[in-house]
Coordinates of C-alpha atoms (C1' of nucleotides) in Angstrom, one line a residue:
Chain F
M1 CA 143.2 72.7 61.6
D2 CA 146.4 73.4 59.9
V3 CA 146.6 75.2 56.6
K4 CA 147.0 71.9 54.7
T5 CA 143.7 70.5 56.0
L6 CA 142.1 73.8 55.3
C7 CA 143.1 73.6 51.7
L8 CA 141.9 70.1 51.4
G9 CA 138.5 71.3 52.7
V10 CA 138.2 74.1 50.3
L11 CA 139.3 71.9 47.4
A12 CA 136.7 69.3 48.4
M13 CA 134.0 71.8 47.4
R14 CA 135.6 72.9 44.1
P15 CA 138.9 73.0 42.4
A16 CA 140.7 76.3 43.0
T17 CA 144.0 78.2 42.7
G18 CA 145.9 79.2 45.8
Y19 CA 144.7 82.7 45.2
E20 CA 141.1 81.6 45.2
I21 CA 141.5 79.5 48.3
R22 CA 142.8 82.6 50.2
K23 CA 139.9 84.7 48.8
G24 CA 137.4 82.0 49.9
L25 CA 138.9 81.9 53.4
E26 CA 138.9 85.7 53.6
E27 CA 135.4 86.4 52.3
G28 CA 133.4 83.2 52.5
L29 CA 131.8 81.2 55.3
F30 CA 135.2 80.0 56.5
S31 CA 136.3 83.5 57.3
H32 CA 134.4 83.4 60.5
F33 CA 136.4 80.6 62.0
Q34 CA 139.5 79.9 60.0
D35 CA 142.3 82.0 58.4
A36 CA 145.4 81.6 56.4
A37 CA 147.7 84.0 54.5
F38 CA 149.2 83.5 51.0
G39 CA 152.6 82.8 52.6
S40 CA 151.2 79.6 54.2
I41 CA 148.8 78.5 51.5
Y42 CA 151.2 78.2 48.6
P43 CA 153.8 76.1 50.5
A44 CA 150.9 74.0 51.8
L45 CA 149.6 73.4 48.3
K46 CA 153.1 72.4 47.2
A47 CA 153.4 70.0 50.0
L48 CA 150.0 68.5 49.4
A49 CA 150.9 68.0 45.7
A50 CA 154.2 66.3 46.7
E51 CA 152.2 63.9 48.9
G52 CA 149.8 63.2 46.1
L53 CA 146.8 64.6 47.9
V54 CA 146.1 67.2 45.3
V55 CA 147.1 67.7 41.6
G56 CA 147.8 71.1 40.1
A57 CA 147.0 71.8 36.5
E58 CA 148.8 74.8 35.0
E59 CA 146.6 76.9 32.9
A60 CA 148.2 79.5 30.7
Q61 CA 146.2 82.7 30.5
E62 CA 146.6 85.5 28.1
A63 CA 146.7 88.9 29.7
R64 CA 146.8 87.4 33.2
P65 CA 149.5 85.5 35.1
D66 CA 149.4 81.7 34.7
R67 CA 147.1 80.0 37.2
R68 CA 147.6 76.6 38.8
V69 CA 144.3 75.0 39.5
Y70 CA 144.4 72.4 42.2
R71 CA 141.9 69.6 42.6
L72 CA 141.6 66.8 45.2
T73 CA 142.8 63.3 44.4
E74 CA 141.2 60.2 45.9
A75 CA 144.0 60.1 48.4
G76 CA 143.4 63.8 49.3
R77 CA 139.7 63.1 49.8
N78 CA 140.6 60.2 52.2
A79 CA 143.0 62.5 54.0
L80 CA 140.3 65.0 54.5
L81 CA 137.9 62.4 55.8
A82 CA 140.6 61.1 58.2
A83 CA 141.2 64.7 59.5
L84 CA 137.4 65.1 59.9
L85 CA 137.1 62.0 62.0
K86 CA 139.8 63.0 64.5
P87 CA 138.3 64.6 67.6
P88 CA 138.3 68.3 66.9
G89 CA 140.5 70.4 69.3
P90 CA 138.9 73.1 71.4
D91 CA 138.0 76.4 69.8
K92 CA 140.6 79.1 70.1
V93 CA 139.3 82.6 70.5
R94 CA 141.6 85.5 70.7
S95 CA 139.8 88.8 71.3
D96 CA 141.6 92.0 71.9
F97 CA 138.2 93.7 72.2
M98 CA 137.2 91.6 75.1
F99 CA 140.5 92.1 76.8
V100 CA 140.1 95.9 76.5
M101 CA 136.5 95.6 77.8
V102 CA 137.6 94.0 81.0
F103 CA 139.7 97.1 81.7
A104 CA 136.9 99.5 80.7
H105 CA 137.3 101.4 83.9
L106 CA 140.8 102.5 82.8
L107 CA 139.4 104.0 79.6
P108 CA 137.9 107.4 78.9
P109 CA 134.1 106.7 78.6
E110 CA 134.0 108.3 75.1
R111 CA 136.6 105.9 73.9
L112 CA 134.7 103.0 75.4
D113 CA 131.5 104.1 73.7
A114 CA 133.3 104.4 70.4
L115 CA 134.6 100.8 70.8
L116 CA 131.2 99.5 71.6
Q117 CA 129.6 101.3 68.6
E118 CA 132.3 100.1 66.3
R119 CA 131.7 96.5 67.5
A120 CA 127.9 96.9 66.9
R121 CA 128.6 98.2 63.4
W122 CA 130.9 95.3 62.7
L123 CA 128.3 92.8 63.9
R124 CA 125.5 94.4 61.9
E125 CA 127.7 94.3 58.8
H126 CA 128.6 90.6 59.2
I127 CA 125.0 89.6 60.0
A128 CA 123.9 91.2 56.8
L129 CA 126.6 89.4 54.9
L130 CA 125.7 86.0 56.4
D131 CA 122.0 86.6 56.0
C132 CA 121.9 87.1 52.3
G133 CA 125.0 84.9 51.7
G134 CA 126.2 85.1 48.2
D135 CA 126.8 81.4 47.7
Q136 CA 123.9 79.0 47.5
P137 CA 124.2 76.6 50.4
I138 CA 123.5 73.1 49.2
E139 CA 125.3 71.0 51.8
P140 CA 123.5 70.8 55.1
G141 CA 126.7 71.6 56.9
R142 CA 126.9 75.0 55.3
V143 CA 123.3 75.8 56.3
F144 CA 124.1 74.8 59.9
A145 CA 127.3 76.8 60.0
R146 CA 125.6 79.9 58.6
G147 CA 122.7 79.6 61.1
Y148 CA 125.2 79.1 63.9
G149 CA 127.1 82.2 63.0
L150 CA 124.0 84.2 62.7
A151 CA 122.7 83.1 66.1
V152 CA 126.0 84.1 67.7
Y153 CA 126.4 87.4 66.0
R154 CA 122.8 88.3 66.7
A155 CA 123.2 87.5 70.4
E156 CA 126.3 89.6 70.5
L157 CA 124.6 92.5 68.8
E158 CA 121.6 92.3 71.1
Y159 CA 123.9 92.2 74.1
V160 CA 126.0 95.1 73.0
E161 CA 123.0 97.2 72.2
S162 CA 121.2 96.6 75.5
A163 CA 124.3 96.6 77.7
R164 CA 126.1 99.6 76.2
R165 CA 124.4 102.5 78.0
P166 CA 124.2 101.0 81.5
F167 CA 127.8 99.8 81.1
I168 CA 129.1 103.2 80.3
D169 CA 127.2 104.7 83.1
R170 CA 128.6 102.2 85.5
V171 CA 132.1 102.9 84.3
R172 CA 131.5 106.6 84.8
A173 CA 130.3 106.0 88.3
H174 CA 133.3 103.8 89.0
A175 CA 135.6 106.5 87.7
A176 CA 133.9 109.1 89.8
A177 CA 134.2 106.9 92.9
G178 CA 137.8 105.8 92.4
E179 CA 140.5 107.1 90.3
P180 CA 139.6 109.0 87.2
A181 CA 140.3 107.2 83.9
M182 CA 143.5 108.0 82.0
V183 CA 144.2 111.5 83.3
G184 CA 145.6 111.1 86.7
A185 CA 145.9 107.3 86.3
V186 CA 149.6 107.7 86.4
A187 CA 149.5 109.1 89.9
G188 CA 146.9 106.6 91.3
R189 CA 148.1 103.5 93.1
T190 CA 145.8 100.6 92.9
D191 CA 147.5 97.6 94.4
P192 CA 144.9 95.9 96.7
Chain N
M1 CA 147.3 91.0 72.6
D2 CA 150.7 89.5 73.1
V3 CA 151.6 87.5 76.2
K4 CA 153.4 90.5 77.8
T5 CA 150.3 92.7 77.6
L6 CA 148.3 89.8 78.9
C7 CA 150.5 89.6 82.0
L8 CA 150.3 93.3 82.5
G9 CA 146.5 93.0 82.5
V10 CA 146.4 90.2 85.0
L11 CA 148.9 91.9 87.3
A12 CA 146.8 95.1 87.1
M13 CA 144.2 93.2 89.1
R14 CA 146.5 91.6 91.7
P15 CA 150.1 90.7 92.1
A16 CA 150.8 87.2 91.1
T17 CA 153.4 84.6 90.2
G18 CA 153.9 83.2 86.7
Y19 CA 152.1 80.1 87.8
E20 CA 149.1 82.0 89.1
I21 CA 148.9 84.1 85.9
R22 CA 148.7 80.9 83.9
K23 CA 146.1 79.4 86.2
G24 CA 144.1 82.6 86.0
L25 CA 144.2 82.6 82.2
E26 CA 143.2 78.9 82.2
E27 CA 140.4 79.0 84.6
G28 CA 139.2 82.6 85.0
L29 CA 137.2 85.0 82.8
F30 CA 140.2 85.4 80.5
S31 CA 140.1 81.8 79.5
H32 CA 137.3 82.5 77.1
F33 CA 139.2 84.9 74.9
Q34 CA 142.9 84.7 75.7
D35 CA 145.5 82.0 76.3
A36 CA 149.2 81.5 77.1
A37 CA 151.3 78.6 78.2
F38 CA 154.0 78.6 80.9
G39 CA 156.7 78.6 78.2
S40 CA 155.6 82.0 77.1
I41 CA 154.6 83.5 80.4
Y42 CA 158.0 83.1 82.2
P43 CA 160.1 84.7 79.5
A44 CA 157.4 87.5 79.1
L45 CA 157.7 88.2 82.8
K46 CA 161.4 88.3 82.7
A47 CA 161.3 90.7 79.8
L48 CA 158.8 92.9 81.5
A49 CA 161.0 93.0 84.6
A50 CA 164.0 94.0 82.5
E51 CA 161.9 96.9 81.0
G52 CA 160.9 98.0 84.5
L53 CA 157.2 97.4 83.9
V54 CA 156.9 94.8 86.7
V55 CA 159.0 94.0 89.8
G56 CA 159.4 90.4 91.1
A57 CA 159.8 89.8 94.8
E58 CA 161.3 86.4 95.6
E59 CA 159.5 84.7 98.4
A60 CA 161.1 81.7 100.0
Q61 CA 158.6 79.1 101.1
E62 CA 159.2 76.2 103.3
A63 CA 158.0 72.9 101.8
R64 CA 157.2 74.5 98.4
P65 CA 159.4 75.9 95.6
D66 CA 160.3 79.5 95.9
R67 CA 157.8 81.8 94.3
R68 CA 158.4 85.1 92.6
V69 CA 155.5 87.4 93.1
Y70 CA 155.3 90.1 90.4
R71 CA 153.5 93.4 90.7
L72 CA 153.0 96.2 88.3
T73 CA 155.1 99.4 88.5
E74 CA 153.8 102.8 87.5
A75 CA 155.6 102.4 84.2
G76 CA 153.8 99.0 83.8
R77 CA 150.5 100.6 84.5
N78 CA 151.1 103.2 81.9
A79 CA 152.2 100.6 79.4
L80 CA 149.0 98.7 80.0
L81 CA 147.0 101.9 79.5
A82 CA 148.8 102.7 76.3
A83 CA 148.1 99.1 75.0
L84 CA 144.4 99.6 75.9
L85 CA 144.2 102.8 73.9
K86 CA 145.5 101.3 70.7
P87 CA 142.7 100.2 68.4
P88 CA 142.1 96.5 69.1
G89 CA 142.8 94.1 66.3
P90 CA 140.0 92.0 64.9
D91 CA 138.9 88.9 66.9
K92 CA 140.6 85.7 65.8
V93 CA 138.5 82.6 66.0
R94 CA 139.8 79.2 65.1
S95 CA 137.2 76.5 65.4
D96 CA 137.9 73.0 64.3
F97 CA 134.4 72.1 65.3
M98 CA 132.9 74.5 62.8
F99 CA 135.2 73.3 60.1
V100 CA 134.1 69.8 60.7
M101 CA 130.4 70.8 60.7
V102 CA 130.7 72.3 57.2
F103 CA 131.6 68.8 56.0
A104 CA 128.9 67.1 58.0
H105 CA 127.7 65.3 54.9
L106 CA 131.0 63.4 54.8
L107 CA 130.6 62.1 58.4
P108 CA 128.6 59.1 59.7
P109 CA 125.5 60.6 61.2
E110 CA 126.2 59.0 64.6
R111 CA 129.5 60.7 64.7
L112 CA 127.9 64.0 63.9
D113 CA 125.4 63.5 66.6
A114 CA 128.1 62.8 69.1
L115 CA 130.0 65.9 68.2
L116 CA 126.9 68.0 68.6
Q117 CA 126.0 66.5 71.9
E118 CA 129.5 67.0 73.1
R119 CA 129.4 70.7 72.0
A120 CA 126.1 71.1 73.9
R121 CA 127.6 69.5 77.0
W122 CA 130.6 71.8 76.8
L123 CA 128.4 74.9 76.5
R124 CA 126.2 73.9 79.4
E125 CA 129.3 73.4 81.6
H126 CA 130.8 76.7 80.7
I127 CA 127.5 78.6 81.1
A128 CA 127.3 77.1 84.6
L129 CA 130.8 78.2 85.4
L130 CA 130.3 81.8 84.1
D131 CA 126.9 82.0 85.8
C132 CA 128.0 81.4 89.3
G133 CA 131.4 82.9 88.7
G134 CA 133.8 82.2 91.6
D135 CA 135.3 85.6 91.7
Q136 CA 133.2 88.6 92.8
P137 CA 133.1 91.0 89.9
I138 CA 133.6 94.5 91.1
E139 CA 134.9 96.3 88.0
P140 CA 132.1 97.0 85.4
G141 CA 134.2 95.6 82.7
R142 CA 134.2 92.1 84.2
V143 CA 130.4 92.3 84.6
F144 CA 130.1 93.2 80.9
A145 CA 132.5 90.5 79.8
R146 CA 130.8 87.9 81.8
G147 CA 127.4 88.9 80.5
Y148 CA 128.8 88.9 76.9
G149 CA 130.1 85.4 77.3
L150 CA 126.9 84.2 78.8
A151 CA 124.8 85.7 76.0
V152 CA 127.0 84.1 73.3
Y153 CA 127.2 80.7 75.0
R154 CA 123.5 80.6 75.6
A155 CA 122.7 81.5 72.0
E156 CA 125.1 78.8 70.8
L157 CA 123.5 76.2 73.1
E158 CA 120.0 77.2 72.0
Y159 CA 121.0 76.9 68.4
V160 CA 122.7 73.5 68.8
E161 CA 119.7 72.2 70.7
S162 CA 117.2 73.3 68.2
A163 CA 119.1 72.7 65.0
R164 CA 120.6 69.3 66.0
R165 CA 117.8 66.9 65.0
P166 CA 116.8 68.6 61.7
F167 CA 120.4 68.9 60.8
I168 CA 121.1 65.2 61.3
D169 CA 118.0 64.3 59.3
R170 CA 119.1 66.6 56.5
V171 CA 122.6 65.0 56.5
R172 CA 121.0 61.6 56.3
A173 CA 118.8 62.6 53.4
H174 CA 121.8 64.1 51.7
A175 CA 123.7 60.9 52.2
A176 CA 120.8 58.8 50.9
A177 CA 120.5 61.0 47.8
G178 CA 124.2 61.3 47.0
E179 CA 127.2 59.2 48.1
P180 CA 126.9 57.5 51.4
A181 CA 129.1 58.9 54.2
M182 CA 132.5 57.3 54.9
V183 CA 131.8 53.8 53.7
G184 CA 132.2 53.9 50.0
A185 CA 133.4 57.5 50.0
V186 CA 136.7 56.2 48.8
A187 CA 135.1 54.9 45.6
G188 CA 132.9 57.9 45.0
R189 CA 134.1 60.7 42.7
T190 CA 132.7 64.1 43.5
D191 CA 134.4 66.7 41.4
P192 CA 131.8 68.9 39.9
Chain W
dA1 C1' 153.6 53.9 95.7
dG2 C1' 152.0 57.1 92.5
dG3 C1' 149.7 61.0 90.6
dG4 C1' 148.6 65.7 91.0
dA5 C1' 149.3 70.4 92.6
dC6 C1' 152.7 73.7 93.3
dA7 C1' 156.7 76.3 91.2
dT8 C1' 160.3 78.0 87.7
dG9 C1' 162.8 77.9 83.9
dT10 C1' 165.2 76.6 79.1
dA11 C1' 165.6 74.7 74.5
dA12 C1' 163.9 72.8 70.4
dT13 C1' 160.4 73.0 67.3
dT14 C1' 156.4 74.4 64.9
dA15 C1' 153.5 77.2 62.5
dG16 C1' 152.4 81.0 61.1
dT17 C1' 152.7 86.1 59.4
dT18 C1' 154.9 90.0 57.0
dA19 C1' 157.5 91.7 53.6
dC20 C1' 159.6 91.3 49.3
dA21 C1' 159.9 90.2 44.3
dT22 C1' 157.5 90.3 39.8
dG23 C1' 154.2 91.8 36.4
dA24 C1' 150.0 92.7 33.3
dT25 C1' 145.3 94.6 33.2
dT26 C1' 141.4 97.1 34.5
dG27 C1' 139.0 100.6 36.6
dT28 C1' 139.0 105.6 38.8
Chain Y
dA1 C1' 148.7 108.4 36.9
dC2 C1' 147.5 105.4 40.7
dA3 C1' 145.3 101.9 43.0
dA4 C1' 143.2 97.5 43.0
dT5 C1' 142.7 92.8 41.3
dC6 C1' 144.7 88.8 39.6
dA7 C1' 148.5 85.5 40.3
dT8 C1' 152.6 83.0 42.4
dG9 C1' 156.3 82.3 45.1
dT10 C1' 160.4 82.8 48.7
dA11 C1' 162.9 84.4 52.7
dA12 C1' 163.1 86.5 57.0
dC13 C1' 161.0 86.8 61.1
dT14 C1' 157.9 86.4 65.1
dA15 C1' 155.5 84.3 68.4
dA16 C1' 154.0 80.8 70.3
dT17 C1' 153.7 75.6 71.8
dT18 C1' 155.7 71.3 73.5
dA19 C1' 158.9 68.9 75.7
dC20 C1' 162.3 68.6 78.9
dA21 C1' 164.7 69.4 83.5
dT22 C1' 164.1 69.6 88.6
dG23 C1' 162.0 69.0 93.1
dT24 C1' 158.7 68.7 97.3
dC25 C1' 154.4 67.9 99.5
dC26 C1' 149.9 66.0 99.9
dC27 C1' 146.3 63.0 99.1
dT28 C1' 144.5 58.4 97.9

DNA sequence: AGGGACATGTAATTAGTTACATGATTGT
DNA sequence: ACAATCATGTAACTAATTACATGTCCCT
């Protein structure tokens, strides 16, 4: 989903400013599977307005910068519907954490442990956030998405917690048997 | 992780051509959390060679195009180690599927059902692939990553399978109570 | 005969991020 | 006094994808 469609989606729930859209993406349900920065949201909103898919009403505020509240037009609603009906592309996951984990045997075990504990902490935090989600989920889709996220995060946390110790032990054993991690790694050839 | 680091990682396991790196990313363990196209791999390899982090040996082949087999240098190995020690950035997930799910109430229920079934099929397929993984995992990190992936995919599949029916029923109820999905959606105003 | 796997590479394009520019108000 | 929040917007830059260009062999 490009930023424009993302904006249409957020605006389908409630009228909002560019700033609020970004906040919603950063903190709300969407934060788990979509993202967009200010630098892409404002131009997207401008383009959507030019296409007639949204209309922006300028609201002067005292003591605060003016805000431009956008709301979906009929055409915008139809555009969202059309985007929703197109077969969704495959999920794109980009995880530096996982990449690093694959090379765990090249890391000092303490460092590996720290990474795993940090991951567990992150997961616990986000499970808690999803669990007592601030917004009241009325639409069934939001209930589904929240449950999905919780199921995934809980499975991850369970796995990290149960696999952590044996994993680190195996890495230590691997390091003891082969080249030691980091220190000396410079000297050790490994081409098979 | 940028494409260069990704290449370093793949080459740390075994020497390979650009083509093989791409294949490995597309089909192997990495496919679940990293990606790169030919158009970015070849330039990355060239740049890495210029920096002395890899060396490419040209192998003339009869009946096939020449292949340039790259292998890591000591400097390349150190560069990978350095990249591995940097704190990993947060995971980036981009899921069109999830986005569509949030707006399930705007979809015809049959369409929603098809999407959920397709998701379940995809998950089953990838669980099977991970489960009897073609490559023998020697390094503990690969064992961990495979287990992680399996745990996540299984949790997703379980959730989709158990939530599917009630979800669709709730969407139907929602549609019956409010505006009907798709047909007539054009005429229905929804701004709160 | 045609498509797919093997194999490398470049150029054009897209889509996004980061950083900058501006500025008041509120909380610490 | 300083940082954070609210609020919008542009310009420069980065990083990647897609499409193109080329060519053989093998299988159906």
